[in-house]
Coordinates of C-alpha atoms and ligand atoms in Angstrom, one line a residue:
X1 CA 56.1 -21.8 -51.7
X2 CA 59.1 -19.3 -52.2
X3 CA 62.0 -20.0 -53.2
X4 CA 63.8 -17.2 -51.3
X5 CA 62.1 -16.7 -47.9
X6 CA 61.7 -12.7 -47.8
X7 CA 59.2 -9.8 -47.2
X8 CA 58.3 -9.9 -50.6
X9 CA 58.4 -13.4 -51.4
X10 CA 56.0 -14.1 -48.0
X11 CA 53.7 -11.4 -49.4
X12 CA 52.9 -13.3 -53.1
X13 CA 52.5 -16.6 -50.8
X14 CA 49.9 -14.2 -48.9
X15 CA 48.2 -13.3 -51.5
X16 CA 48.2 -16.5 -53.7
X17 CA 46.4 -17.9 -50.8
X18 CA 43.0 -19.1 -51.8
X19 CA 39.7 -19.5 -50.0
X20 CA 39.4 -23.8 -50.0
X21 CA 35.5 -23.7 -50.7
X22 CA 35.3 -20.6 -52.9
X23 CA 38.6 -21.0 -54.5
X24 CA 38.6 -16.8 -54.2
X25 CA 41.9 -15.0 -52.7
X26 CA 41.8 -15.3 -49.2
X27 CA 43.7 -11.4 -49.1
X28 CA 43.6 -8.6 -51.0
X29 CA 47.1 -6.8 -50.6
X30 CA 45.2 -3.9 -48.6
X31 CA 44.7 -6.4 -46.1
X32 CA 48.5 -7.1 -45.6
X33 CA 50.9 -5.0 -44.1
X34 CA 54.1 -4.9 -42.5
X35 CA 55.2 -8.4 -43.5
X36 CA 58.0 -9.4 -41.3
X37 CA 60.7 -12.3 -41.5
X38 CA 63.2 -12.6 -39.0
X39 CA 65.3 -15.8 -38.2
X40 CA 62.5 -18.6 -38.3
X41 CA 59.6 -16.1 -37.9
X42 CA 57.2 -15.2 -40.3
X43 CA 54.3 -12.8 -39.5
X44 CA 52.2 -9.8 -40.9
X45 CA 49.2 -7.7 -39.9
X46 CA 45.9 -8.6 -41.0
X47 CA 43.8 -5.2 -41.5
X48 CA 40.1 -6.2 -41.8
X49 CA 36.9 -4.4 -42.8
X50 CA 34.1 -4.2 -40.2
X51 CA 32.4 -6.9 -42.0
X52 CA 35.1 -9.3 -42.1
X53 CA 35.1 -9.5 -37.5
X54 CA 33.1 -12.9 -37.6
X55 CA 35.2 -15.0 -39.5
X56 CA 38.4 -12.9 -38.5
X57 CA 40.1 -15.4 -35.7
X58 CA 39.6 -18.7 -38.1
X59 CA 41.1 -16.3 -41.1
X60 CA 44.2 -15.4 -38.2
X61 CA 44.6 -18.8 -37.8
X62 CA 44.5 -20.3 -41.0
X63 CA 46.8 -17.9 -42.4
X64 CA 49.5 -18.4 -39.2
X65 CA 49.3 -22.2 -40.6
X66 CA 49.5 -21.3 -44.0
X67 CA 53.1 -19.5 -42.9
X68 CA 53.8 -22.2 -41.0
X69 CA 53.8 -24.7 -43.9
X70 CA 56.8 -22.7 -45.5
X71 CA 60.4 -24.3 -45.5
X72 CA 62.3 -22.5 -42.6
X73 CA 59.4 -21.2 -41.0
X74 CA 58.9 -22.1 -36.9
X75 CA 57.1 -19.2 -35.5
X76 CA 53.9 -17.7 -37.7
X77 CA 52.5 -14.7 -36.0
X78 CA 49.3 -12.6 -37.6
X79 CA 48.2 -9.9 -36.2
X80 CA 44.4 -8.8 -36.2
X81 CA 44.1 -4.8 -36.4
X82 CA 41.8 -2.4 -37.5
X83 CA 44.0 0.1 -36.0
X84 CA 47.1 0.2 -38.7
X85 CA 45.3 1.9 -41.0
X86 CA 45.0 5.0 -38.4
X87 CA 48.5 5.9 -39.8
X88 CA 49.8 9.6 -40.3
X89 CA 48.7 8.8 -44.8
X90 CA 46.0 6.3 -44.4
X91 CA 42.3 7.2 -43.1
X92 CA 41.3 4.9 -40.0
X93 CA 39.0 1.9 -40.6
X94 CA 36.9 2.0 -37.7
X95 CA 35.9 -0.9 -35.3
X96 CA 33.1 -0.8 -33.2
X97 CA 34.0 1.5 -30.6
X98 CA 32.5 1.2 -27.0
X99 CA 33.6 4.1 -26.0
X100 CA 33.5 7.6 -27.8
X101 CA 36.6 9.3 -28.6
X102 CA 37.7 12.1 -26.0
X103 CA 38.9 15.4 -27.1
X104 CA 42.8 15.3 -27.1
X105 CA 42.7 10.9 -26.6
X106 CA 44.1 8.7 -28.6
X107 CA 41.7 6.5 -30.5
X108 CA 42.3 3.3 -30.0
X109 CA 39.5 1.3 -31.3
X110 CA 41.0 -2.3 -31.5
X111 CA 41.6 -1.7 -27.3
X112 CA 37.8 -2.5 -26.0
X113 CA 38.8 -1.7 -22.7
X114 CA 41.7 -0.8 -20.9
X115 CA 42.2 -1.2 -17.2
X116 CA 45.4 0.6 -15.4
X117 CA 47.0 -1.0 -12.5
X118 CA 47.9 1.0 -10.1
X119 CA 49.5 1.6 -6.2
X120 CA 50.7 4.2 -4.2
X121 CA 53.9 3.2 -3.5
X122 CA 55.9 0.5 -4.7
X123 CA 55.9 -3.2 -3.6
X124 CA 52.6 -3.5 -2.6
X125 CA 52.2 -6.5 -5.1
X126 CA 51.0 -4.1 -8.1
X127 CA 52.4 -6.7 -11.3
X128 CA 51.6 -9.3 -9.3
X129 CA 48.2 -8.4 -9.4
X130 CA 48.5 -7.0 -12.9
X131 CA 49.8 -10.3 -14.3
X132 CA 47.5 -12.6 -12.6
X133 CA 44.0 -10.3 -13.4
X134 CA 45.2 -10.6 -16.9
X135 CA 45.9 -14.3 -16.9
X136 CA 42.0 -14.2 -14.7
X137 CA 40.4 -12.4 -17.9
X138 CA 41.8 -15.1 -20.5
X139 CA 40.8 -17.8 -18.2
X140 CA 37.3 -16.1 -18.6
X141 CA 37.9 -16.5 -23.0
X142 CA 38.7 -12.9 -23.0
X143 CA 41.1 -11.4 -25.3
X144 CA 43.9 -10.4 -23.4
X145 CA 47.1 -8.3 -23.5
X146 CA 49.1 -6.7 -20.7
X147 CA 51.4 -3.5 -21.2
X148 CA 54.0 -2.8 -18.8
X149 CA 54.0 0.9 -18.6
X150 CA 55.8 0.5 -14.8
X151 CA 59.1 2.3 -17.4
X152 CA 60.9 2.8 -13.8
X153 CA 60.5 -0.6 -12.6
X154 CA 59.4 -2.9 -15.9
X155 CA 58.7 -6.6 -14.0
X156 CA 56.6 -8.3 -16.9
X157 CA 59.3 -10.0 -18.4
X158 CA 60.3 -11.8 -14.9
X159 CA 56.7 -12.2 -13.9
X160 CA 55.9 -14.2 -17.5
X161 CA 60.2 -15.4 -18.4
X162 CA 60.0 -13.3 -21.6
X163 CA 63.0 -13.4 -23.1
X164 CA 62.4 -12.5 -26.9
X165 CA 62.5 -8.7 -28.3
X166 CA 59.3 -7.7 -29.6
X167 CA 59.3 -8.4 -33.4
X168 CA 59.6 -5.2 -35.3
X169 CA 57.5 -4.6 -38.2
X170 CA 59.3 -1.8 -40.0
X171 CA 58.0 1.9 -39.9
X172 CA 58.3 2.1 -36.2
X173 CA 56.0 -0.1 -35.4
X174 CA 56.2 -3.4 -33.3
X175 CA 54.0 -6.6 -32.2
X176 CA 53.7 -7.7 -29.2
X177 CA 54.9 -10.9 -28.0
X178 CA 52.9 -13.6 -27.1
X179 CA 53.1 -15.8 -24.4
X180 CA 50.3 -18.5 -22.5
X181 CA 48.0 -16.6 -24.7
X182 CA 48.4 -13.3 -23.6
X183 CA 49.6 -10.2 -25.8
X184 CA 52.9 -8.7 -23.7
X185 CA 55.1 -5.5 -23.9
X186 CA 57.4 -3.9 -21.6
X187 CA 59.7 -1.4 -21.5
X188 CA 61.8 -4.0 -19.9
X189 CA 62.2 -5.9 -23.5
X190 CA 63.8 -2.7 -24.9
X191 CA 66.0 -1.5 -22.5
X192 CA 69.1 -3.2 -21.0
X193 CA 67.6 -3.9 -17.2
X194 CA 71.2 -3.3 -15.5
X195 CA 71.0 -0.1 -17.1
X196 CA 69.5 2.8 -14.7
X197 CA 67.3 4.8 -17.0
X198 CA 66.8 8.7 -16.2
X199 CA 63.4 9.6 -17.2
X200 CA 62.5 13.2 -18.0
X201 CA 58.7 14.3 -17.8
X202 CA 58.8 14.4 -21.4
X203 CA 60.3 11.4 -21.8
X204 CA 57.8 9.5 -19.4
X205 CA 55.0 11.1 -21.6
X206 CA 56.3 9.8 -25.0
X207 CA 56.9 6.5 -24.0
X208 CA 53.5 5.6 -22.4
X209 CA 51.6 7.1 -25.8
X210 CA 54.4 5.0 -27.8
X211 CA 53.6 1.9 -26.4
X212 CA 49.7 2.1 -27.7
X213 CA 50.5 4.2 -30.6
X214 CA 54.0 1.9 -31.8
X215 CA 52.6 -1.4 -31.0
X216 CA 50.5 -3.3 -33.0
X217 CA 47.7 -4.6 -30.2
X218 CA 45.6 -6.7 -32.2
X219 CA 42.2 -6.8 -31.4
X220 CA 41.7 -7.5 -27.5
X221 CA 38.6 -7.1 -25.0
X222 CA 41.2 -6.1 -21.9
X223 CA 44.3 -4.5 -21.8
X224 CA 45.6 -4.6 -18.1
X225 CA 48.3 -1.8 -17.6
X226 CA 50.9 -2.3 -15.1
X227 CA 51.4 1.6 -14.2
X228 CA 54.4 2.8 -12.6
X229 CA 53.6 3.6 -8.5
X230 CA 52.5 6.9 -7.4
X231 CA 51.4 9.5 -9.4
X232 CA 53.5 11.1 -11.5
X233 CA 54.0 12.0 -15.5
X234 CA 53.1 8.8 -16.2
X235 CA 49.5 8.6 -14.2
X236 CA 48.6 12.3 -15.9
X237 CA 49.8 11.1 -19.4
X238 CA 47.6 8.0 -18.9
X239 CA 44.4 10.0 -17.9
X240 CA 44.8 13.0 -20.3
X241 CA 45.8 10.5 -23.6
X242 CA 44.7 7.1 -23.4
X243 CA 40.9 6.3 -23.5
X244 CA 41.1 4.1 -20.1
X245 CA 37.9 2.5 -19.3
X246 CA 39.3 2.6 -15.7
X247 CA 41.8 2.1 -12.4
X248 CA 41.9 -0.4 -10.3
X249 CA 44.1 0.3 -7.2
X250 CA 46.2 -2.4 -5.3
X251 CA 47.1 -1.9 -1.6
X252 CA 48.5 -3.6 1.1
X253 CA 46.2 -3.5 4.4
X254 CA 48.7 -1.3 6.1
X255 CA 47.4 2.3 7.1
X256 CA 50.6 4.0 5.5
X257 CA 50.0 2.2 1.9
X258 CA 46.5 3.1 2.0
X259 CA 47.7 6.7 2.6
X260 CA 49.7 6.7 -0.5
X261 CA 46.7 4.6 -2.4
X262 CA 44.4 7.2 -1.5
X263 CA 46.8 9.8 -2.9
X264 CA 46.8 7.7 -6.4
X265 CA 43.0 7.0 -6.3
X266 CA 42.2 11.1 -5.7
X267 CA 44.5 11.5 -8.4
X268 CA 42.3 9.3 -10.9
X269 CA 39.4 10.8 -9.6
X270 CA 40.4 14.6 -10.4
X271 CA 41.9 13.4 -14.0
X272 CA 38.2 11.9 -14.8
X273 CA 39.2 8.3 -14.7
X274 CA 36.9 6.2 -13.3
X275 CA 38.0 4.0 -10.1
X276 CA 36.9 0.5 -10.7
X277 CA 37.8 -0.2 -6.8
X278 CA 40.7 -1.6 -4.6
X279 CA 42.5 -5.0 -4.2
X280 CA 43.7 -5.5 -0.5
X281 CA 47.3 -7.0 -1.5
X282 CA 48.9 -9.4 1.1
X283 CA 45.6 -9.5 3.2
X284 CA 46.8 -12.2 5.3
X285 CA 49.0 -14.5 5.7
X286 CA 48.5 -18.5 4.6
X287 CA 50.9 -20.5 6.2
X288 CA 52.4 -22.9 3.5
X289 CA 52.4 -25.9 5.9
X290 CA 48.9 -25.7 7.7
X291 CA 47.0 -23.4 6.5
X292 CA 46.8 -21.0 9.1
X293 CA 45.3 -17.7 8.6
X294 CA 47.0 -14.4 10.1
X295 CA 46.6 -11.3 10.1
X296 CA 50.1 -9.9 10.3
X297 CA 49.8 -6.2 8.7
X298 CA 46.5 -5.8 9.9
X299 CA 43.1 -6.6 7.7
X300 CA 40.3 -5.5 6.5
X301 CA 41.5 -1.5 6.2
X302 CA 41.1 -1.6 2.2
X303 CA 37.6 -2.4 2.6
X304 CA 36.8 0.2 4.8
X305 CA 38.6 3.0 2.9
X306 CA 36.8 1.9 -0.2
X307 CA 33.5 2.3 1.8
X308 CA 34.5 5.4 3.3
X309 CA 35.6 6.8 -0.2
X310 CA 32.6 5.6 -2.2
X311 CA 34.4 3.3 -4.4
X312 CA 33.6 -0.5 -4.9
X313 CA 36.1 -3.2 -2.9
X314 CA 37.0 -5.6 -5.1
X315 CA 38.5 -8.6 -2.6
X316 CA 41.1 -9.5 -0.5
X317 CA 44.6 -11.2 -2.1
X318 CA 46.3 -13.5 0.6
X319 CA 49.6 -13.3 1.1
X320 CA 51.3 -16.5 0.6
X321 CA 54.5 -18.4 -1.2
X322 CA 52.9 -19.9 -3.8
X323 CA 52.1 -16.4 -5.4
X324 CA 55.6 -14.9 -4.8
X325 CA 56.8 -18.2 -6.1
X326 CA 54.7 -18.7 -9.2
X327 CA 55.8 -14.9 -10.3
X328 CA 59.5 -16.0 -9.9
X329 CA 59.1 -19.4 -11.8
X330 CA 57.5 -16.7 -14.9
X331 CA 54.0 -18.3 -14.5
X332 CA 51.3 -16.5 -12.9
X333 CA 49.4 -18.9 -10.1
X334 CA 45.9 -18.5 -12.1
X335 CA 48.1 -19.9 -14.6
X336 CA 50.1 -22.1 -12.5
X337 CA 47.5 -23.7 -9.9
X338 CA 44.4 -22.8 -11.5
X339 CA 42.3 -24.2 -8.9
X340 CA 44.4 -23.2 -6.0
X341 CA 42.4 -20.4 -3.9
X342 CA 44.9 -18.1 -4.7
X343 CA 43.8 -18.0 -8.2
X344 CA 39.8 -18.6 -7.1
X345 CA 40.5 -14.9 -5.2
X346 CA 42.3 -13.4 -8.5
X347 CA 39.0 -14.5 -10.9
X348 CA 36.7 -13.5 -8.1
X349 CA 38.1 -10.1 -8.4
X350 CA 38.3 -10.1 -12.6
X351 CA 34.9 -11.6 -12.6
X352 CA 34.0 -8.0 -10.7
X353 CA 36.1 -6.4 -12.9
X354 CA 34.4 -7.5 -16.0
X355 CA 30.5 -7.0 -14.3
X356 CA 32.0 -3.4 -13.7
X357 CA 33.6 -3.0 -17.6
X358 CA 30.7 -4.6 -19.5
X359 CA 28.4 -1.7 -18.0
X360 CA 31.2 1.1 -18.5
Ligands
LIG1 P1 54.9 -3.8 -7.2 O1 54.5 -4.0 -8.6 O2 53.8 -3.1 -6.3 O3 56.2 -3.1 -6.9 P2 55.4 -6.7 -7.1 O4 54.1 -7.2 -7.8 O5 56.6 -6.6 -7.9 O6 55.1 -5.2 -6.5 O7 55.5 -7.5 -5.8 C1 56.6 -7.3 -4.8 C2 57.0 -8.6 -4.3 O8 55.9 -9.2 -3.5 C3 57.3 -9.7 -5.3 O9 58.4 -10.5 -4.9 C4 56.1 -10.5 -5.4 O10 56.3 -11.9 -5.8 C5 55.6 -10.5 -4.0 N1 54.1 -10.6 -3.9 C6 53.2 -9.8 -4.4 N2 51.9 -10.1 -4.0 C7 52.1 -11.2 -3.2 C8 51.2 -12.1 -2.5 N3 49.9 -11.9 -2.6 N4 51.7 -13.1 -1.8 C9 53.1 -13.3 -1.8 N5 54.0 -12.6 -2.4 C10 53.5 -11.5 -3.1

């Protein structure tokens, strides 16, 4: 155990850590980097070969509770990467990649597949949905992490009460937070949220690429990105830079939303993104007390754009209290009330989701 609890002195603990049946080191130092230590917090990443994956998680977890055994540790976080070796000095370390690289693309290998969010217009329930696909995927033993690339608008930290600033690991680089299991960043963690922020097209375009390229996403089978509405710098940055497996379009049954939505969903189209299908957001209304069903904006119109446009409907979200009320209290209803139908009509539309992503 050190005796002074540092970067440096968390790194020999590291690496005097031994394997319990072999009695080998359980490291070598080219497997730690960017050691961190910050209040009660102790983390690091974990850089693995390709034939390390099997064991990896156990290794994550048994070298979290290794940290967690040192005096004035509380909080052990350990990143899995293959990614932080694809530095500006080091050469990458590949994972297996589903996807090939695109000219011009990022390469984000540790990402298996990312899915962007995205509306037409604002308000139509896009984080909502966001939040509660990605709480749908983990509920399925995914891997999950959810970026909040919505830089005009960040809501992940009310949807999931995050409260912390994302740890930073030195060289520009930062984890993600953690919270009910999921992997989190926003925008909204950096920047004061009274604060209007004036973004430039440039601007826009650096911070979307910064928040795959700056943050240390450990090794995840979904990343759900909340995209800003409409389609803008951020949308084209998305399509041109980040290898996204595909969008999925949220819309409220009204004929003016799905005006805008079929704006968003030509513009995915033209940039070579696939459409993975629409959500029909606030389908119709549950009444609290008995149940009722109505149809107050209308029903049924994302279902028939989506057949009209050749793209695959992926179900019908009720509107009802419990969801706006669960995304106040910072708990997502899949989360929440798991076996509420609210949640049932989230999973059916991940299950879909991940049918649809396991073919890509
Ligand atoms: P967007 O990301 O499209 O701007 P939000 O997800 O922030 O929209 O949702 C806007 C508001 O509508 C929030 O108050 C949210 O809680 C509420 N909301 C979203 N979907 C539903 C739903 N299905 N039922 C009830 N309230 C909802």
């Amino acid at each position: 155990m050190p005796d002074v609890f540092n970067p440096d002195s968390v790194r020999a603990f590291l690496l005097s850590l031994k394997n319990p049946t072999s009695g080998l080191p359980l490291l070598l130092a080219e497997n730690i980097s960017s050691v961190v230590v910050r209040d009660a917090m102790a983390g690091c990443v974990l850089t693995l070969g390709d034939g390390d994956k099997a064991g990896s998680e156990s290794l994550r977890r048994a070298v979290e509770t290794a940290l967690l055994s040192l005096s004035g540790v509380q909080k052990a976080q350990v990143i899995l990467t293959s990614e932080v070796a694809a530095t500006d000095t080091a050469p990458p370390q590949r994972a297996a990649h589903k996807r090939p690289p695109a000219a011009g693309k990022m390469e984000l290998p540790q990402l298996k597949n990312i899915i962007a969010v995205a509306s037409g217009k604002g308000g139509v329930g896009k984080s909502t949905t966001a939040v509660n696909l990605a709480a749908a995927f983990l509920k399925q033993g995914l891997r999950v992490g959810i970026l909040d690339a919505d830089i005009y608008g960040p809501s992940l930290p009310r949807l999931l009460n995050l409260t912390e600033r994302p740890p930073y690991l030195g060289d520009k680089k930062m984890a993600p937070l953690e919270k009910h299991g999921l992997f989190c960043m926003s925008l909204g963690l950096m920047v004061d949220a009274e604060k209007p922020v004036i973004w430039r097209g440039p601007m826009v375009m650096g911070a979307i690429e910064q928040m795959f390229r700056d943050v240390v996403w450990p090794e995840l089978d979904v990343l759900v990105v909340d995209m800003p509405p409409g389609t803008g710098d951020a949308q084209l940055t998305l399509a041109q830079r980040i290898p996204v497996t595909g969008a999925v379009i949220v819309s409220t049954p009204q004929d003016l939303a799905l005006l805008d939505a079929r704006k968003g969903l030509k513009m995915f189209q033209q940039t070579g993104v696939p459409v993975l299908g629409i959500v029909e957001n606030m389908s119709f209304y549950c009444c609290p007390q008995c149940g009722h069903r109505a149809e107050i904006f209308g029903h049924g119109g994302a279902r028939e754009e989506a057949g009209r446009l050749g793209v695959p409907f992926l179900g019908e979200i009720p509107l009802h209290l419990s969801i706006r009320e669960s995304s106040d209290n910072g708990l997502p209803i899949v989360l929440a009330e798991p076996d509420s139908a609210y949640a049932a009509a989230y999973r059916g539309v991940a299950g879909l989701l991940a049918q649809a992503f396991s073919k890509a």
